[in-house]
Tab-separated table of C-alpha atoms and ligand atoms in Angstrom:
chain	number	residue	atom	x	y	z
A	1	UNK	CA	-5.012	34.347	7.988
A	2	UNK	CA	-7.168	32.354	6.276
A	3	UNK	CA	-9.553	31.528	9.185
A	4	UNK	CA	-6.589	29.435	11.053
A	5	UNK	CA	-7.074	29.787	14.766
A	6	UNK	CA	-3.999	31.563	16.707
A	7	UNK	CA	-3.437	27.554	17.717
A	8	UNK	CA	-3.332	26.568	14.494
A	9	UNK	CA	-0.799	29.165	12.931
A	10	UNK	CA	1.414	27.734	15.419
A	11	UNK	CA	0.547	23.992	15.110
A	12	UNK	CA	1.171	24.185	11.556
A	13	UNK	CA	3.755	27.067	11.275
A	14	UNK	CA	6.176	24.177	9.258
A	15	UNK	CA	3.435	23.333	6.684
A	16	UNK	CA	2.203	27.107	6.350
A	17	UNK	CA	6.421	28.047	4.972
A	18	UNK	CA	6.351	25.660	2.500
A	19	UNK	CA	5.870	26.592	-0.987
A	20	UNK	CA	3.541	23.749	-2.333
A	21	UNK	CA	1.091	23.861	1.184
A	22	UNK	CA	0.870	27.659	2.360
A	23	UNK	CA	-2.458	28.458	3.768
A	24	UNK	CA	-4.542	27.000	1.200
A	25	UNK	CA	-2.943	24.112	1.223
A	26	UNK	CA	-3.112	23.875	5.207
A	27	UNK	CA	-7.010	24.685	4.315
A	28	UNK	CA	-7.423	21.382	1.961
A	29	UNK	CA	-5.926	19.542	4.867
A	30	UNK	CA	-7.944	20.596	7.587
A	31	UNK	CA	-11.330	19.998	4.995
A	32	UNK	CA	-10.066	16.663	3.852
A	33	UNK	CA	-12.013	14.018	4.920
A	34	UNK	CA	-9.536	10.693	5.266
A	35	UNK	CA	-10.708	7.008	5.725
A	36	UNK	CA	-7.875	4.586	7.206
A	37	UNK	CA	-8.326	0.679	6.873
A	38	UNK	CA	-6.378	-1.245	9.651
A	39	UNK	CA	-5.180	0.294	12.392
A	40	UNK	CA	-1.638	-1.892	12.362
A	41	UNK	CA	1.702	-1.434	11.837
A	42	UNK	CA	1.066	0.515	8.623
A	43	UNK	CA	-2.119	2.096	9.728
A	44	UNK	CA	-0.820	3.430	13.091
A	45	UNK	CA	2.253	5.322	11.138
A	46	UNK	CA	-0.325	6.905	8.595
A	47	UNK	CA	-2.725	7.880	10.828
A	48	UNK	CA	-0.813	9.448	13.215
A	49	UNK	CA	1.315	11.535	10.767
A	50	UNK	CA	-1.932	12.388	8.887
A	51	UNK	CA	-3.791	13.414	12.409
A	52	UNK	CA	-0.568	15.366	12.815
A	53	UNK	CA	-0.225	17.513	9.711
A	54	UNK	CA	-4.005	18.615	10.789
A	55	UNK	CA	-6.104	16.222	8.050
A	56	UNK	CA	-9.304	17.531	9.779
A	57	UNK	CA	-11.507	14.427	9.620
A	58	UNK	CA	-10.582	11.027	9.618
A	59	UNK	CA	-12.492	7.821	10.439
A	60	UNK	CA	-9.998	4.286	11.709
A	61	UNK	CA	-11.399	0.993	11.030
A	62	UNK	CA	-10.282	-2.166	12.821
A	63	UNK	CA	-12.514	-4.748	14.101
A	64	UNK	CA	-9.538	-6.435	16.217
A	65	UNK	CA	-8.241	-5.893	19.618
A	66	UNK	CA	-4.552	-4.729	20.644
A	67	UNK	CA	-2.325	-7.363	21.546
A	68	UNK	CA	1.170	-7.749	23.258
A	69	UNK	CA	2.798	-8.965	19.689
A	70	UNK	CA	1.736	-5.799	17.733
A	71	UNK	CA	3.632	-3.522	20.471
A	72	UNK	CA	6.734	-3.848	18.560
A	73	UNK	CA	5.611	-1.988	15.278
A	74	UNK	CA	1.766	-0.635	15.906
A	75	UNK	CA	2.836	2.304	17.704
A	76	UNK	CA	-0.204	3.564	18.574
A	77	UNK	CA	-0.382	1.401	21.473
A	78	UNK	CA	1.048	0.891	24.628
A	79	UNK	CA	1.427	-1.774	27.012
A	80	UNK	CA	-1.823	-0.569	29.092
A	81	UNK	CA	-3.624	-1.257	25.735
A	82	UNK	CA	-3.373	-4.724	25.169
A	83	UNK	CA	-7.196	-6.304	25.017
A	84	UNK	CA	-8.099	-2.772	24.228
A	85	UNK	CA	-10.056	-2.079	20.543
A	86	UNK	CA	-7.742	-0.949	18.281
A	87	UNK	CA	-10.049	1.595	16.595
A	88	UNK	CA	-10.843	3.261	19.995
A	89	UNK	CA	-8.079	3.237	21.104
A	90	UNK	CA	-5.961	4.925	18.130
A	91	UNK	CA	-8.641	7.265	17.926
A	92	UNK	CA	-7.674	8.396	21.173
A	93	UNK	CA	-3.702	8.391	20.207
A	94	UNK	CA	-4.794	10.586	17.675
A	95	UNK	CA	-6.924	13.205	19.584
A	96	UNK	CA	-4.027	13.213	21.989
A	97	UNK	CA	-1.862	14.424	19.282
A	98	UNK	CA	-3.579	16.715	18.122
A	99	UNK	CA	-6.992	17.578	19.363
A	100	UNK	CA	-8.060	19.857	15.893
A	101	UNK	CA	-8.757	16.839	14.490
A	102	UNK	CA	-12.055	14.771	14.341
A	103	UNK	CA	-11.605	11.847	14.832
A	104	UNK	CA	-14.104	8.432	14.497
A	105	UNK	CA	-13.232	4.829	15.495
A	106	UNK	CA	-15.199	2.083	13.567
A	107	UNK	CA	-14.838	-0.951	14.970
A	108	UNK	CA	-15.453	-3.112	11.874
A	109	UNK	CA	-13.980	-5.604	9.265
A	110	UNK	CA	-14.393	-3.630	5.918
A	111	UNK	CA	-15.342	-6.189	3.712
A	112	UNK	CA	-16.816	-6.206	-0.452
A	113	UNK	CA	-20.501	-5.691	1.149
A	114	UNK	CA	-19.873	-2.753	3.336
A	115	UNK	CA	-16.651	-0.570	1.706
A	116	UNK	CA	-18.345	1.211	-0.820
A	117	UNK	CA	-20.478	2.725	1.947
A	118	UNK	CA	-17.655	3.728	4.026
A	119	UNK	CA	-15.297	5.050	1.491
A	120	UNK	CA	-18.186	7.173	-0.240
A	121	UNK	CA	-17.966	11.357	-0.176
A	122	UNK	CA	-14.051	10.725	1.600
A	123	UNK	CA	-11.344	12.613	-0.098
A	124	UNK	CA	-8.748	9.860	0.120
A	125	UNK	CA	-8.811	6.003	1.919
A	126	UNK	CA	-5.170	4.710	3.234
A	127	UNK	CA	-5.317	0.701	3.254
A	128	UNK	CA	-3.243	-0.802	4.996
A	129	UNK	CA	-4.378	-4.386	6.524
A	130	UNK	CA	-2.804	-7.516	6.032
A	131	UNK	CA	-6.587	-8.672	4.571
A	132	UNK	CA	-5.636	-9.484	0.836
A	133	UNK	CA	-9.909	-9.721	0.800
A	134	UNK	CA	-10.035	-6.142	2.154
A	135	UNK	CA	-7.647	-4.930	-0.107
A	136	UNK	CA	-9.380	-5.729	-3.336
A	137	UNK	CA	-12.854	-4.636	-1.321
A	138	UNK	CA	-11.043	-1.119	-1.015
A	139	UNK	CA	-9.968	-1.363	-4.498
A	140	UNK	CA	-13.502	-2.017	-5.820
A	141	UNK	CA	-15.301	0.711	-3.679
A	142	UNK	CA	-12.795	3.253	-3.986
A	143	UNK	CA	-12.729	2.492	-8.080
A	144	UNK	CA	-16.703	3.117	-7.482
A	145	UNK	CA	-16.986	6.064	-5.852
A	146	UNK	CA	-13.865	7.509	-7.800
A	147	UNK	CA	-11.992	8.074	-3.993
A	148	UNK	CA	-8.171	8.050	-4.661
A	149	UNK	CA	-6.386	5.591	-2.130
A	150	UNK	CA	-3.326	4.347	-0.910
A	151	UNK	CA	-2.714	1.160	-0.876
A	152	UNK	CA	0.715	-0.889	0.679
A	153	UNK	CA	1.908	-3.573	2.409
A	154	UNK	CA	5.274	-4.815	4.279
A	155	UNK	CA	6.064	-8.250	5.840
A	156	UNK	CA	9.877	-9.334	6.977
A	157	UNK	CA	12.080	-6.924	5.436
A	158	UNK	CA	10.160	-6.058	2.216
A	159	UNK	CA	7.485	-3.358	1.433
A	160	UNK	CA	5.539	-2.495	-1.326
A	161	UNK	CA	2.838	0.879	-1.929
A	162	UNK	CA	1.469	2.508	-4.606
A	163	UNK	CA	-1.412	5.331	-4.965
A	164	UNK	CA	-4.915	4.711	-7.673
A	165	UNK	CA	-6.280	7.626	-9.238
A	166	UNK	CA	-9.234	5.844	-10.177
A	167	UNK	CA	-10.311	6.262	-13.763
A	168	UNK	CA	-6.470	7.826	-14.590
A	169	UNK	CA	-3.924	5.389	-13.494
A	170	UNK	CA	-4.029	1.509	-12.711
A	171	UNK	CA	-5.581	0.114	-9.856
A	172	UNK	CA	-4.903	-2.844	-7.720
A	173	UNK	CA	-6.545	-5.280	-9.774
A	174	UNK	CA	-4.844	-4.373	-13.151
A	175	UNK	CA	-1.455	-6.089	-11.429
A	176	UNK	CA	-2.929	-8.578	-8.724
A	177	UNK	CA	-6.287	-9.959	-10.309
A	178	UNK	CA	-7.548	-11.857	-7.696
A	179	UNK	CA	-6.722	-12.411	-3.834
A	180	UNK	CA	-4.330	-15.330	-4.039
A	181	UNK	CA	-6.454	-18.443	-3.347
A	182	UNK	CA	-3.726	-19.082	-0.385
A	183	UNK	CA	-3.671	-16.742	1.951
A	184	UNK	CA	-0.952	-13.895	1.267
A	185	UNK	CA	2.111	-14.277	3.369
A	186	UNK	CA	1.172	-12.859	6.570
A	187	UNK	CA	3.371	-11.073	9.112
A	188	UNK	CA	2.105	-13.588	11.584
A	189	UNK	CA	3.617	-16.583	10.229
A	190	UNK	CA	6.813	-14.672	8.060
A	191	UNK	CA	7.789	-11.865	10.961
A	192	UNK	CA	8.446	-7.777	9.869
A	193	UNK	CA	11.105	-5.311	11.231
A	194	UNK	CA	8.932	-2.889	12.948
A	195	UNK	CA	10.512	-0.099	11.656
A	196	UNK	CA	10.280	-1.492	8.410
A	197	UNK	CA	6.103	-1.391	8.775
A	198	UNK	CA	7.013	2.449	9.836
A	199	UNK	CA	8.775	3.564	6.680
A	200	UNK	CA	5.883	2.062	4.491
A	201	UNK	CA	3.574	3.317	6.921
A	202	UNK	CA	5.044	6.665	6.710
A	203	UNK	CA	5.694	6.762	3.228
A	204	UNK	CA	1.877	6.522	2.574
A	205	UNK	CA	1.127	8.978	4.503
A	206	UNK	CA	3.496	11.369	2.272
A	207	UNK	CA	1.503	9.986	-0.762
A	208	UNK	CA	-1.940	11.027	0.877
A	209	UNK	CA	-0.468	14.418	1.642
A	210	UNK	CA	0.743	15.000	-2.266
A	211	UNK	CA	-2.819	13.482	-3.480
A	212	UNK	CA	-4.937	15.838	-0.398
A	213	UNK	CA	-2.710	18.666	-1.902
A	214	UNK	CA	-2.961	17.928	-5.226
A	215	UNK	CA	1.076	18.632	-5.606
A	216	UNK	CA	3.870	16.557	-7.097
A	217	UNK	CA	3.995	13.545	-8.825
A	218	UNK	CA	2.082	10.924	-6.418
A	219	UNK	CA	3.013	7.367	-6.926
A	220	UNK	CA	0.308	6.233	-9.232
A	221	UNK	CA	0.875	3.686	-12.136
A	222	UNK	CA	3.746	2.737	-10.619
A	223	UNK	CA	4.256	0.521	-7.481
A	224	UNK	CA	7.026	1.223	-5.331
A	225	UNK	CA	8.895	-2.325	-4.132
A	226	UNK	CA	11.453	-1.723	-1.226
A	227	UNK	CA	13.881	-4.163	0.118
A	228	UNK	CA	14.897	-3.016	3.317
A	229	UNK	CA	17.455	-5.835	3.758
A	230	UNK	CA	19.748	-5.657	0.364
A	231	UNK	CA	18.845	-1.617	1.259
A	232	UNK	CA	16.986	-1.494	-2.500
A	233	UNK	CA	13.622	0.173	-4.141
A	234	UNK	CA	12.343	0.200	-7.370
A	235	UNK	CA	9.388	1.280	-9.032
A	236	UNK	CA	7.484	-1.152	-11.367
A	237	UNK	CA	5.009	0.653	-13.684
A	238	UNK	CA	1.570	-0.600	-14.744
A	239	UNK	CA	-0.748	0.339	-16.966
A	240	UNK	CA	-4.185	-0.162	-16.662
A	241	UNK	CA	-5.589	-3.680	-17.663
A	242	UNK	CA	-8.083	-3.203	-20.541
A	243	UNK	CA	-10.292	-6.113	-18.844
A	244	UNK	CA	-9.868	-5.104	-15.186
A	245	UNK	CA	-13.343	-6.018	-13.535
A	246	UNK	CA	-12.557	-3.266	-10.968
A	247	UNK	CA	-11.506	-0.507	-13.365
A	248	UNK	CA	-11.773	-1.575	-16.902
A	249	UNK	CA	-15.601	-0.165	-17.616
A	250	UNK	CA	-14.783	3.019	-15.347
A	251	UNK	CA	-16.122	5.878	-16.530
B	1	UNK	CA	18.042	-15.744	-25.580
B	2	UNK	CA	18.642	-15.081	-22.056
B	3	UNK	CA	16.726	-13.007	-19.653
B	4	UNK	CA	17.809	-11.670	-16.007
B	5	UNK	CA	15.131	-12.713	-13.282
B	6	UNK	CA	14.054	-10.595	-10.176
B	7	UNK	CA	12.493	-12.011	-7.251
B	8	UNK	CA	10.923	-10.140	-4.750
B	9	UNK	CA	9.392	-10.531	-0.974
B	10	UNK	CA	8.181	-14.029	-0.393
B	11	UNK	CA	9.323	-15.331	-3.927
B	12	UNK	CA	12.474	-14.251	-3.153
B	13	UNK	CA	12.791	-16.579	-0.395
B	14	UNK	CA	11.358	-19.234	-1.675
B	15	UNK	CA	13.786	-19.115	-5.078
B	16	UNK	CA	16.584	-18.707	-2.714
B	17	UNK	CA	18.115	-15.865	-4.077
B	18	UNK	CA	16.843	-12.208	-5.626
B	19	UNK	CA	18.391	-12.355	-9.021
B	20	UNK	CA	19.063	-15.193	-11.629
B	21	UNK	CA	19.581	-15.368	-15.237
B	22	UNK	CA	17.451	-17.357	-17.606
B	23	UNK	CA	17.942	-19.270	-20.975
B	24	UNK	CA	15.020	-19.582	-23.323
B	25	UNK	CA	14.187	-20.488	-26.441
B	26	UNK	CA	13.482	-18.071	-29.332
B	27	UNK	CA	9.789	-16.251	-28.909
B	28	UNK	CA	9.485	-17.395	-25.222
B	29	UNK	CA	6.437	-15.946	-23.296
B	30	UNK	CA	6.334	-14.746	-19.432
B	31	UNK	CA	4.500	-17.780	-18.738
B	32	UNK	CA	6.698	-20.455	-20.662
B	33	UNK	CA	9.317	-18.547	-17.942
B	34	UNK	CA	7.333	-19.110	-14.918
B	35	UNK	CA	6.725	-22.868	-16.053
B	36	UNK	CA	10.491	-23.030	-16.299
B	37	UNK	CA	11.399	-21.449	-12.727
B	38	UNK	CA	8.567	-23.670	-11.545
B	39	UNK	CA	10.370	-26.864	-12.909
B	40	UNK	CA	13.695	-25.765	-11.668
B	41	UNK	CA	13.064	-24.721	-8.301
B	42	UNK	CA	10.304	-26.627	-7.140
B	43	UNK	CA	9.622	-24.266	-3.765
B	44	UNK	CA	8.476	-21.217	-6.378
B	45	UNK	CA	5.629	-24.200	-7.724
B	46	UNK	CA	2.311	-22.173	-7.378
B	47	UNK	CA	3.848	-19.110	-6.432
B	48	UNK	CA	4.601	-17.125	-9.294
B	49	UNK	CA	0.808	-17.363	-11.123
B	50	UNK	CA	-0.238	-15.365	-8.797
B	51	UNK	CA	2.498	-12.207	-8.877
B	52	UNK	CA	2.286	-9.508	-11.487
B	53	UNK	CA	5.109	-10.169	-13.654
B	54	UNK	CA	6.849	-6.745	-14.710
B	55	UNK	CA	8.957	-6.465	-17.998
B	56	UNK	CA	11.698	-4.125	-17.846
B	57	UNK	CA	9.510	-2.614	-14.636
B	58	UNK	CA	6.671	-2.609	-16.630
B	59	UNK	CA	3.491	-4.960	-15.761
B	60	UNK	CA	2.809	-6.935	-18.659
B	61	UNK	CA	-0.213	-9.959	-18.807
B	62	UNK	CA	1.746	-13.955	-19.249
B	63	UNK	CA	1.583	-14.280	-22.813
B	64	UNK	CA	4.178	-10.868	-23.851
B	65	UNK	CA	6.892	-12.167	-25.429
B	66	UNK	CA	10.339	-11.548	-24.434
B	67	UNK	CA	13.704	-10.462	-25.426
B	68	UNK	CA	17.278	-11.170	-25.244
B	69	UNK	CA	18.531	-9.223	-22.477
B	70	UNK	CA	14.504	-8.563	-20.850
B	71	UNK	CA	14.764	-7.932	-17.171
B	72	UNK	CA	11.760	-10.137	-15.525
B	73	UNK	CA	10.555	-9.069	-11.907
B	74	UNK	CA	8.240	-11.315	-10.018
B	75	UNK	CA	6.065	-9.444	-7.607
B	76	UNK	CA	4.140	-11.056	-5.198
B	77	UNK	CA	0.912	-8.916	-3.498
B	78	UNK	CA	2.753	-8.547	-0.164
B	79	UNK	CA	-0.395	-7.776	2.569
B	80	UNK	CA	0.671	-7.414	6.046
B	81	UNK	CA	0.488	-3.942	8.460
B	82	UNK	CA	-2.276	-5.330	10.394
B	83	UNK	CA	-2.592	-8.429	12.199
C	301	ZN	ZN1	-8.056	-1.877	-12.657
């Protein structure tokens, strides 16, 4: 069937019954080639449910080392980890999960100078650091190279994602312009639910999955705002900003 | 005219509740409303220039001009996941 190894028809035996994945849509999985930016409590989630549905390549990036306070929502890591790299060491959560996946750690900071690089020729980037600097840098490459991302956040009980189709629906800089001059409130200081980073977390991954497939209606031009507390979402739609330096020129 | 306020993550807090409503006068911008929260609760001062400001959940730049009966969300970029 479709080249899928005896392992794999098994592996994937709840993807291959459903209607909008099948075997060619197991096939665009297994070919997709999937960058992940922080390998926290959003990144850990993603990566580990996109490792697990079989998306066949996928480079981590963190620069920073596990520690005892991100046990309680980064749950890649276990208590053996702590001083471990984070990018090494997720890679290897991921390979344990499933070993048809490739899998490359990159232990670095993504920052403006070095993101286009890394997000160029992948099929789809998940961001997910607390780095309002690396968010926009994502933004900017993945506007660039024309790589559709997913971009979210979460810190105490709120969350926020949305998905850029760049050059069809609004990116990150047609709503936030700049990173706030302040630092963003950071889970550090503020505190998050843990479980609260793993329903964002997870929730991107679904997005990735529709955009990989190319089924549904991802969550593009809109940004969905969850408040896990009051036990409310809402989506907040946004055009694209005629003078967006990121996307405004895109061809 | 009056127009119903939404706060959300961190601006939430720091207005001290989610929801408020808001008198204005006649052909009031976005921004003449964030100088006016800003005045009134002094906690949101410097917080809301830099959220996206949705209009009846749409993302609209400070100078749109609002309605009786507008819904206003403030949305703060809310980082966080990795650290
Ligand atoms: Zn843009």
């Amino acid at each position: 069937m479709m080249g899928f190894t005896e392992d794999q028809i098994h592996r994937y035996a709840r993807h291959l019954v459903l209607r909008e994945i099948g075997g060619v849509g197991q096939r665009k999985l297994l070919d997709a080639r999937v960058l992940i930016v922080g390998a926290g409590g959003l990144g850990c989630p993603a990566a580990l449910y996109l490792a697990a549905a079989g998306a066949g390549r996928i480079s981590i990036a963190d620069h920073d080392a596990v520690a005892v306070e991100n046990l309680q929502r980064q749950i890649l890591y276990g208590s053996a980890d702590v001083g471990r790299p984070k990018a090494e060491t997720a890679a290897a959560a991921l390979r344990r999960n499933n070993p048809d996946v490739i899998v490359e750690p990159l232990a670095v900071r993504v920052t403006a100078a070095g993101a286009r690089a890394l997000v160029k020729g992948r099929s789809l980037v998940v961001e997910g650091t607390d780095d309002p600097e690396t968010k926009f840098a994502v933004n900017d490459a993945c506007v660039a190279e024309g790589v559709p991302f997913v971009i979210g956040g979460v810190v105490r009980w709120s969350g926020q994602l949305m998905a850029v189709l760049p050059g069809k629906t609004a990116c990150y800089r047609c709503v936030f312009e700049n990173p706030p001059v302040t630092p963003a409130e950071t889970c550090e200081a503020a505190g998050v639910l843990g479980p609260a980073a793993g329903a964002v977390g997870t929730l991107m991954a679904v997005e990735a999955c529709k955009i990989l497939l190319g089924k549904g209606e991802p969550l593009a031009g809109r940004m969905r705002v969850i408040d896990f507390l009051a036990g409310t979402s809402r989506d907040i739609a946004w055009k694209r900003r005629p003078g967006c330096p990121a996307c405004g020129a895109a061809k | 005219m009056k127009v119903r306020v939404l706060f959300f993550a961190s601006v939430a807090d720091a207005a001290g509740t989610r929801s408020l409503d808001a008198e204005l006068g006649n052909r009031a911008t976005v921004a003449d409303l964030r100088r006016k929260l800003e005045k009134d609760r002094p906690r949101l001062a410097g917080r809301l220039g830099k959220c996206a400001a949705a209009v009846n959940t749409v993302v609209v730049s400070p100078a749109r001009a609002l309605a009786d009966g507008d819904e206003v969300a403030f949305l703060p970029p809310v980082s966080g996941g990795a650290e």
